[in-house]
Structures are given as C-alpha cells and as structure tokens.
Amino acid sequence: MSEAGPPAKPTHFLRALIEQDLAAGTWDGRRFGGSPGDAAHHAAGPVDPARIRTRFPPEPNGYLHIGHAKSICLNFGLARDYGGICHLRFDDTNPEKEEQEYVDAIVEMVRWLGFDWEAGGSSHLYHASDYFDFMYLAAERLVERGLAYVDEQTPEQMRASRGDFATPGTASPFRDRAPADNLARLREMRDGRHADGAMVLRAKIDMASPNLNLRDPAIYRIKHARHHATGDRWCIYPMYTYAHPIEDALEGITHSLCTLEFEDQRPFYDWLLERLAEPATLPDGRELAPMLRRPLPRQIEFGRLNLTYVITSKRRLKALVDDGIVSGWDDPRMPTLAGLRRRGYTPAAIRQMADDTGASKTNIWVDHAVLEGALRADLEGKARRAMAVLDPLPLVLTNWAEVFGSATHLEPCSAPAHPQRPELGARRFHLGPEVWIEREDFAVDPPKGYHRLVPPRMQPDGTTAPGGRVRLKYGYVAECTGFDRADDGGVARVHARIVPDTKSGTPGADAVKVKGTIGWVAACDAMPATVHLYEHLFTEPQPDAGGRDPREVLNPASLRSVQAWVEPSLAGIEAETHVQFERHGYFVADRREHAPGHAVFNRTTTLKDGRGR
Ligand code: ATP
Ligand code: MG
C-alpha cells in the first residue's frame, strides 16, 4: 500500500458528529479553568487541552447494569479516541434514593471496565451536589429576570393545568407574580419555611408550547431530606432536567450523550443554558454578566441498549433484590456489572459487545448470544483448562494392581494448562484405581451412536459384545466390564479394565482406537467443589415487554448447584480465576465464596451457544 487511503468511515453517527465538530473547529479555543466552574472561572483558565469533553453521569440510586456499560464505553471510549477527557459525574440531586454504597460500587465498576477519569494531572470525578450553590444562584437569577416563579398550586392543580398534547396548558394564578415576591418566596423555600410539596419553582416559558416539557417545567422542589453528601444543608433540591444541563455547562462538556427518552427535554436544555449564558439587564437597570461560558454543551441522544433475557431498569432490578429473588445486586444472574463480574464476564468482552453494537438513533435489542460470543472469544485464550466432573459416578479400574504391580500405585499424568499457550506450563494430576466420571458418560442402554462406556451385552445370537471403550483423557484406554446397581435401581458404580500400554503421549497410545474420550478426576487427588450452574433468570427474551412484570416469567432453573470433583491443579487458584472445564464450559472461582479449601465455581457460559443456558 502506498499513501494512507481516505480516512476510515466513522462506524456510527456519534463518531461522525464528533469528527465533523473537530473538522469544523467547533470547540477550538474554548477555555477550561482546571475544574468545573462558571463563566468567569473558565475564562481565567487556559485553552482546554481536551479536544472534547464527555461525561458518564449515573444517579447513585442503584448498581450499574449492562446498559450503563454501553454508555460508559461510549463516553469514555469517544473521549479516548478523539483526544478528549471523560468525566465521571454522580448525578446526585435526588437525596432520598441515593446512597454512598452505590457511589462506591459505581466507582469500582467503571474502573473494573477499564476506564479512569484521571487526566492532565487531575481527577475528573465530580458530584452534581457540588454545584448546588451555583444552581441555586442561577435559580435566583431566573427569578430576578422574570424567567421563573414560585407556584403554590397543589400538585394536582399543576398537573391539570398543564394540558396535554391536544390542549394547551392554562396559566397558574401565580404565574405573573412580581419577581421580588417570587424571590422572597424562593428564599423562604430555601430557608425551610415551607413543607414538602407546598410550592415549587417553575421556569416561565410557554404554557401553550406543543412540547409539554416547555410548559413551565418545575425546576426546584422542597424536600426536607438528608442528602448523602450535603447532609442537611439543603431542603430544596433541583429537578433533574434543570440540574443536568447546568452540570454539563459547569464542567465544560462538549458532547452530552444521553438516551433517546431525553430528546423532548433538549429544547429546555438549550433554553436554560442560553438564558444562563446571555448577559442580562434587570428591570432596575442592573447589568448582569453571563453566568455560563460559551460554547455551550450540546445534548445528543442515542438509542438505549437492551439485551435479551435481561432487564435494565434499576427500579426493577432493585425489586428482584428486595424480594429475595436473587441473592443481591451481585448475584451472578443479575445483569449488573457486579453480577456479570461475579459470573465471570470480562471487561474486554463487555467492551467488545459495546463496540460491536455501535450507536444509533433507535433503541436496540441485542441478542444475549452476542455478549456471550464476545466472552467466549476473550476467554478462549485466557482461561486455563481443567477437568471437572459435575455429576460424579465412581469408576473402578479392576485390573489396576495387575497392570501397575501394586494396588496403591498412582500413575502421574499431565496436560497443558492451555493448549495454545505452552508458556503456562503443565497441569499435573494422578490416575488411580478409582476415578470419578460424569454420570452421562456411562449408559446401560445406550442410544444409537453412543461411544462412551457401556457394559458388555448379550447379543441376539447368544454371543457377548464387549463393553465400551473410551480414553480416559490424558490417561489410558479403559474398557467397561460391568456395573453395580444402587438400592434405588440406579447405577452405583461402573467397572472397567485399563488397557495396558495405551497411555496418552506414549508410543502405544494409538495402538487401540477408541471413538470416545471422557473427562475424569481420580478419587485419590480430586478436589471437592461447589459449582453453580446458571441459566437466564427469565424464560422470555423480552422479560418486561408490554409492561409485564418480569417476575411473572422467572426461570425456575436459573440456578442449580452441584457438588463436583475437580482436578487438583486448581487447588491454589485465587478467586476470580477463569477456568475452562473441558467439555463443560467456562467457569470462574467465585469472588465472594471461593477460598482455600473451599472451592466454589460459577458457570460463566457453556462452550457453545445455546447449550444448557
Ligand atoms: P435506570 O432506568 O435503570 O434507572 P437511568 O438511565 O435512569 O437507568 P442513570 O444512572 O440516570 O440511569 O444513567 C446513567 C447514564 O447511563 C445515562 O446517561 C443513561 O442514559 C445511560 N444509560 C442507562 N441505561 C442505558 C441503556 N440501557 N443503554 C444505554 N445507556 C444507558
Ligand atoms: Mg435515571
């Protein structure tokens, strides 16, 4: 190839928009005061070294879920790709539902996904509650300019006078109150002189606007509630739609990416920021400088990510936790990042899924298999291998003493820790006279085409067909000679003979051909383990479709726990280690319960799509 070709086409519309902005120099030369602040603060700072600024603004009222991961990957990813900075901002304007526990969990999960907010020697982790003073001052400014008023109607009256799509709203009797009276009232609200719900501050825009969000939206309400960060300092709190644009502007955000449901809020977003960024003259002649600097942030909406078999509403996820349907926010069946992590999902797989699904102007449903595919692709190269028997049946090798000269002999075996990664070395374990095999690897009445252990059988012609032969993986060929029945009629134990000189890796290994290879672990050194086998939490791909309560479609088989035997090479592994149990799938040592001497594994996913999920 000679010269670089034409620039690669942006993979989605957000990239295209940012590239246009960068090409047009839309954001060039704007200043950044080193921290969030008002117009004067930024004007005094140097030119912003960040070419763009984005932000991920969770409300700390729950744990992050896979939908948030999409937003995190977009915001942090775009900032990284275009020489920008992404802020982590806690949108903590709603005191009652927010908690420090959630704040901490969010920080941990964004880091876990592989992103951070340190840039240019400073940390860009912010809290909307840090801006309460500014937000309040801005509210007073709107009141003084006659752009906001205190409405003392009841909530019902307000709702009724708002009108609907077909009917314009009607003005509140308080709409034309004088700015000085409104200001006094607002200060009373702030000073705790009124009860919750007694009045609200509303922006004065247009009661006849076809956009209902412009019909004098509430911007401050009274809430005598303790805030997890500001304590009892405030008893009025800004509404989200008022707070959010201000947060973006104070932080110098260039591209404020949000989900589609905020599209109708954009006119208010722009209205508010324009009012606060324009100079103003008060009725008494006072000249006021702009409170916010330009250029103003721009809100851009993209479609939500929905994943099949999963719900992504914090409220609904919380109900699962509160009802005890799952063990907590990090239950491995939860689509929270904490749950996915515990299940064994990797940050790389989640980021890959986010990249692969791009961004569009419609809400999208992504098949859960897409995420699992990305996960398998990541784990294939990472996960060490081991044998595990999840549904154990004893197999006795009856000619052991004969073949090895001693009933107590243990035969050393080895296997690569990873078939494509010799640098990871070998796993070592023993074969002994008693081993555990998978119950499904033995059949008294085998179905057609079954190539594993079957007992010798009488044929119609009176002769006896020999028992089935299999290779005990990494060990010897064994031939079934019979089995014992348990009292309940099931199979208690299988008998087999070792075929001498057939050990894997020796010249005789190929002398005897077998059609089946089975996993095993020897009773002499197998390690007991609790294994949790997970499936989707819901039986329906769209659990909350049409407003259905997802609790109506719970999958009763979403968790099955078994007592398994696993290879001794897993004895020292740490929690969160990924392992491929050969033939069974990918598993992870549980980060909460796994400990030395107490092995606990979660099935992350099966080896192939659609099996046993
Ligand atoms: P929930 O409805 O679960 O409470 P939310 O959107 O209210 O979610 P926030 O904490 O406000 O949760 O969200 C933080 C950011 O994550 C927002 O910018 C929001 O748009 C984005 N986000 C949330 N869910 C999704 C999703 N499913 N797909 C893409 N982005 C999402
Ligand atoms: Mg929200």
PDB file of N, CA and C in Angstrom, residues 386-390 392-395 410-411 428-437 519-530 563-572 581 597-599 601:
ATOM      1  N   ALA A 386      -9.033 -27.322  32.808  1.00  0.00           N
ATOM      2  CA  ALA A 386      -9.019 -28.325  33.874  1.00  0.00           C
ATOM      3  C   ALA A 386     -10.141 -29.308  33.607  1.00  0.00           C
ATOM      4  N   MET A 387     -10.002 -30.496  34.188  1.00  0.00           N
ATOM      5  CA  MET A 387     -11.108 -31.436  34.105  1.00  0.00           C
ATOM      6  C   MET A 387     -11.937 -31.295  35.368  1.00  0.00           C
ATOM      7  N   ALA A 388     -13.220 -31.471  35.189  1.00  0.00           N
ATOM      8  CA  ALA A 388     -14.124 -31.406  36.326  1.00  0.00           C
ATOM      9  C   ALA A 388     -15.253 -32.394  36.060  1.00  0.00           C
ATOM     10  N   VAL A 389     -15.730 -32.990  37.113  1.00  0.00           N
ATOM     11  CA  VAL A 389     -16.855 -33.909  36.985  1.00  0.00           C
ATOM     12  C   VAL A 389     -18.001 -33.314  37.795  1.00  0.00           C
ATOM     13  N   LEU A 390     -19.044 -32.923  37.085  1.00  0.00           N
ATOM     14  CA  LEU A 390     -20.123 -32.180  37.737  1.00  0.00           C
ATOM     15  C   LEU A 390     -21.225 -33.088  38.276  1.00  0.00           C
ATOM     16  N   PRO A 392     -20.998 -36.715  39.461  1.00  0.00           N
ATOM     17  CA  PRO A 392     -19.999 -37.777  39.590  1.00  0.00           C
ATOM     18  C   PRO A 392     -20.578 -39.190  39.743  1.00  0.00           C
ATOM     19  N   LEU A 393     -19.936 -40.110  39.058  1.00  0.00           N
ATOM     20  CA  LEU A 393     -20.237 -41.535  39.162  1.00  0.00           C
ATOM     21  C   LEU A 393     -18.881 -42.237  39.340  1.00  0.00           C
ATOM     22  N   PRO A 394     -18.754 -43.135  40.344  1.00  0.00           N
ATOM     23  CA  PRO A 394     -17.447 -43.795  40.538  1.00  0.00           C
ATOM     24  C   PRO A 394     -17.170 -44.835  39.447  1.00  0.00           C
ATOM     25  N   LEU A 395     -15.940 -44.857  39.030  1.00  0.00           N
ATOM     26  CA  LEU A 395     -15.484 -45.868  38.068  1.00  0.00           C
ATOM     27  C   LEU A 395     -14.309 -46.579  38.735  1.00  0.00           C
ATOM     28  N   LEU A 410      -0.014 -44.913  42.055  1.00  0.00           N
ATOM     29  CA  LEU A 410      -0.716 -43.793  41.413  1.00  0.00           C
ATOM     30  C   LEU A 410       0.086 -43.404  40.188  1.00  0.00           C
ATOM     31  N   GLU A 411      -0.587 -43.261  39.075  1.00  0.00           N
ATOM     32  CA  GLU A 411       0.099 -43.014  37.818  1.00  0.00           C
ATOM     33  C   GLU A 411       0.084 -41.516  37.499  1.00  0.00           C
ATOM     34  N   ARG A 428      -0.587 -31.112  36.484  1.00  0.00           N
ATOM     35  CA  ARG A 428      -0.212 -32.476  36.866  1.00  0.00           C
ATOM     36  C   ARG A 428      -1.262 -33.045  37.806  1.00  0.00           C
ATOM     37  N   PHE A 429      -1.552 -34.310  37.581  1.00  0.00           N
ATOM     38  CA  PHE A 429      -2.521 -34.994  38.428  1.00  0.00           C
ATOM     39  C   PHE A 429      -2.268 -36.488  38.294  1.00  0.00           C
ATOM     40  N   HIS A 430      -2.962 -37.278  39.068  1.00  0.00           N
ATOM     41  CA  HIS A 430      -2.739 -38.724  39.041  1.00  0.00           C
ATOM     42  C   HIS A 430      -3.956 -39.477  38.552  1.00  0.00           C
ATOM     43  N   LEU A 431      -3.641 -40.636  37.982  1.00  0.00           N
ATOM     44  CA  LEU A 431      -4.695 -41.604  37.731  1.00  0.00           C
ATOM     45  C   LEU A 431      -4.542 -42.689  38.788  1.00  0.00           C
ATOM     46  N   GLY A 432      -5.634 -43.103  39.358  1.00  0.00           N
ATOM     47  CA  GLY A 432      -5.584 -44.148  40.384  1.00  0.00           C
ATOM     48  C   GLY A 432      -6.649 -45.185  40.111  1.00  0.00           C
ATOM     49  N   PRO A 433      -6.771 -46.174  40.966  1.00  0.00           N
ATOM     50  CA  PRO A 433      -7.714 -47.272  40.713  1.00  0.00           C
ATOM     51  C   PRO A 433      -9.180 -46.853  40.788  1.00  0.00           C
ATOM     52  N   GLU A 434      -9.442 -45.723  41.410  1.00  0.00           N
ATOM     53  CA  GLU A 434     -10.834 -45.252  41.449  1.00  0.00           C
ATOM     54  C   GLU A 434     -10.892 -43.830  40.915  1.00  0.00           C
ATOM     55  N   VAL A 435     -11.774 -43.623  39.986  1.00  0.00           N
ATOM     56  CA  VAL A 435     -11.913 -42.268  39.435  1.00  0.00           C
ATOM     57  C   VAL A 435     -13.384 -41.879  39.394  1.00  0.00           C
ATOM     58  N   TRP A 436     -13.585 -40.568  39.315  1.00  0.00           N
ATOM     59  CA  TRP A 436     -14.941 -40.050  39.104  1.00  0.00           C
ATOM     60  C   TRP A 436     -15.113 -39.770  37.628  1.00  0.00           C
ATOM     61  N   ILE A 437     -16.232 -40.235  37.125  1.00  0.00           N
ATOM     62  CA  ILE A 437     -16.561 -39.852  35.751  1.00  0.00           C
ATOM     63  C   ILE A 437     -17.944 -39.201  35.757  1.00  0.00           C
ATOM     64  N   GLY A 519     -13.773 -37.159  30.305  1.00  0.00           N
ATOM     65  CA  GLY A 519     -13.060 -36.489  31.390  1.00  0.00           C
ATOM     66  C   GLY A 519     -13.218 -37.295  32.678  1.00  0.00           C
ATOM     67  N   TRP A 520     -12.346 -37.053  33.605  1.00  0.00           N
ATOM     68  CA  TRP A 520     -12.357 -37.794  34.867  1.00  0.00           C
ATOM     69  C   TRP A 520     -11.497 -37.050  35.864  1.00  0.00           C
ATOM     70  N   VAL A 521     -11.656 -37.381  37.105  1.00  0.00           N
ATOM     71  CA  VAL A 521     -10.672 -36.988  38.111  1.00  0.00           C
ATOM     72  C   VAL A 521     -10.533 -38.155  39.064  1.00  0.00           C
ATOM     73  N   ALA A 522      -9.317 -38.412  39.489  1.00  0.00           N
ATOM     74  CA  ALA A 522      -9.071 -39.589  40.319  1.00  0.00           C
ATOM     75  C   ALA A 522      -9.503 -39.314  41.753  1.00  0.00           C
ATOM     76  N   ALA A 523     -10.089 -40.330  42.381  1.00  0.00           N
ATOM     77  CA  ALA A 523     -10.547 -40.165  43.765  1.00  0.00           C
ATOM     78  C   ALA A 523      -9.379 -39.804  44.678  1.00  0.00           C
ATOM     79  N   CYS A 524      -8.165 -40.277  44.319  1.00  0.00           N
ATOM     80  CA  CYS A 524      -7.014 -40.045  45.192  1.00  0.00           C
ATOM     81  C   CYS A 524      -6.638 -38.576  45.311  1.00  0.00           C
ATOM     82  N   ASP A 525      -6.854 -37.802  44.277  1.00  0.00           N
ATOM     83  CA  ASP A 525      -6.448 -36.398  44.418  1.00  0.00           C
ATOM     84  C   ASP A 525      -7.472 -35.383  43.926  1.00  0.00           C
ATOM     85  N   ALA A 526      -8.692 -35.830  43.676  1.00  0.00           N
ATOM     86  CA  ALA A 526      -9.731 -34.883  43.244  1.00  0.00           C
ATOM     87  C   ALA A 526     -10.020 -33.895  44.358  1.00  0.00           C
ATOM     88  N   MET A 527     -10.393 -32.711  43.954  1.00  0.00           N
ATOM     89  CA  MET A 527     -10.718 -31.672  44.927  1.00  0.00           C
ATOM     90  C   MET A 527     -12.236 -31.443  44.877  1.00  0.00           C
ATOM     91  N   PRO A 528     -12.887 -31.449  46.042  1.00  0.00           N
ATOM     92  CA  PRO A 528     -14.332 -31.190  46.005  1.00  0.00           C
ATOM     93  C   PRO A 528     -14.598 -29.718  45.704  1.00  0.00           C
ATOM     94  N   ALA A 529     -15.680 -29.454  45.011  1.00  0.00           N
ATOM     95  CA  ALA A 529     -16.027 -28.063  44.689  1.00  0.00           C
ATOM     96  C   ALA A 529     -17.538 -27.934  44.575  1.00  0.00           C
ATOM     97  N   THR A 530     -18.027 -26.796  45.021  1.00  0.00           N
ATOM     98  CA  THR A 530     -19.425 -26.464  44.767  1.00  0.00           C
ATOM     99  C   THR A 530     -19.467 -25.718  43.451  1.00  0.00           C
ATOM    100  N   GLN A 563     -22.459 -30.590  43.729  1.00  0.00           N
ATOM    101  CA  GLN A 563     -21.190 -30.921  44.362  1.00  0.00           C
ATOM    102  C   GLN A 563     -20.363 -31.666  43.335  1.00  0.00           C
ATOM    103  N   ALA A 564     -19.267 -31.088  42.955  1.00  0.00           N
ATOM    104  CA  ALA A 564     -18.474 -31.642  41.865  1.00  0.00           C
ATOM    105  C   ALA A 564     -17.098 -32.046  42.378  1.00  0.00           C
ATOM    106  N   TRP A 565     -16.377 -32.750  41.526  1.00  0.00           N
ATOM    107  CA  TRP A 565     -14.964 -33.046  41.786  1.00  0.00           C
ATOM    108  C   TRP A 565     -14.154 -32.393  40.685  1.00  0.00           C
ATOM    109  N   VAL A 566     -13.129 -31.690  41.072  1.00  0.00           N
ATOM    110  CA  VAL A 566     -12.306 -31.021  40.061  1.00  0.00           C
ATOM    111  C   VAL A 566     -10.847 -31.428  40.224  1.00  0.00           C
ATOM    112  N   GLU A 567     -10.112 -31.140  39.174  1.00  0.00           N
ATOM    113  CA  GLU A 567      -8.703 -31.520  39.116  1.00  0.00           C
ATOM    114  C   GLU A 567      -7.892 -30.860  40.235  1.00  0.00           C
ATOM    115  N   PRO A 568      -6.920 -31.561  40.785  1.00  0.00           N
ATOM    116  CA  PRO A 568      -6.143 -30.982  41.891  1.00  0.00           C
ATOM    117  C   PRO A 568      -5.297 -29.783  41.458  1.00  0.00           C
ATOM    118  N   SER A 569      -5.080 -29.618  40.157  1.00  0.00           N
ATOM    119  CA  SER A 569      -4.273 -28.467  39.718  1.00  0.00           C
ATOM    120  C   SER A 569      -4.966 -27.146  40.056  1.00  0.00           C
ATOM    121  N   LEU A 570      -6.242 -27.217  40.433  1.00  0.00           N
ATOM    122  CA  LEU A 570      -6.964 -25.990  40.762  1.00  0.00           C
ATOM    123  C   LEU A 570      -6.853 -25.637  42.243  1.00  0.00           C
ATOM    124  N   ALA A 571      -6.096 -26.448  42.984  1.00  0.00           N
ATOM    125  CA  ALA A 571      -6.081 -26.271  44.440  1.00  0.00           C
ATOM    126  C   ALA A 571      -5.703 -24.859  44.867  1.00  0.00           C
ATOM    127  N   GLY A 572      -4.687 -24.287  44.220  1.00  0.00           N
ATOM    128  CA  GLY A 572      -4.221 -22.996  44.746  1.00  0.00           C
ATOM    129  C   GLY A 572      -4.794 -21.774  44.059  1.00  0.00           C
ATOM    130  N   PHE A 581     -13.588 -25.709  32.157  1.00  0.00           N
ATOM    131  CA  PHE A 581     -13.735 -27.118  32.490  1.00  0.00           C
ATOM    132  C   PHE A 581     -13.978 -27.813  31.151  1.00  0.00           C
ATOM    133  N   GLY A 597      -9.301 -24.395  50.295  1.00  0.00           N
ATOM    134  CA  GLY A 597     -10.004 -25.470  50.993  1.00  0.00           C
ATOM    135  C   GLY A 597     -11.510 -25.421  50.818  1.00  0.00           C
ATOM    136  N   HIS A 598     -12.007 -24.455  50.040  1.00  0.00           N
ATOM    137  CA  HIS A 598     -13.455 -24.327  49.866  1.00  0.00           C
ATOM    138  C   HIS A 598     -13.699 -23.780  48.459  1.00  0.00           C
ATOM    139  N   ALA A 599     -13.616 -24.708  47.505  1.00  0.00           N
ATOM    140  CA  ALA A 599     -13.698 -24.263  46.113  1.00  0.00           C
ATOM    141  C   ALA A 599     -15.146 -24.032  45.704  1.00  0.00           C
ATOM    142  N   PHE A 601     -17.244 -22.560  42.253  1.00  0.00           N
ATOM    143  CA  PHE A 601     -17.161 -22.056  40.880  1.00  0.00           C
ATOM    144  C   PHE A 601     -18.538 -21.675  40.357  1.00  0.00           C
TER     145      PHE A 601
END
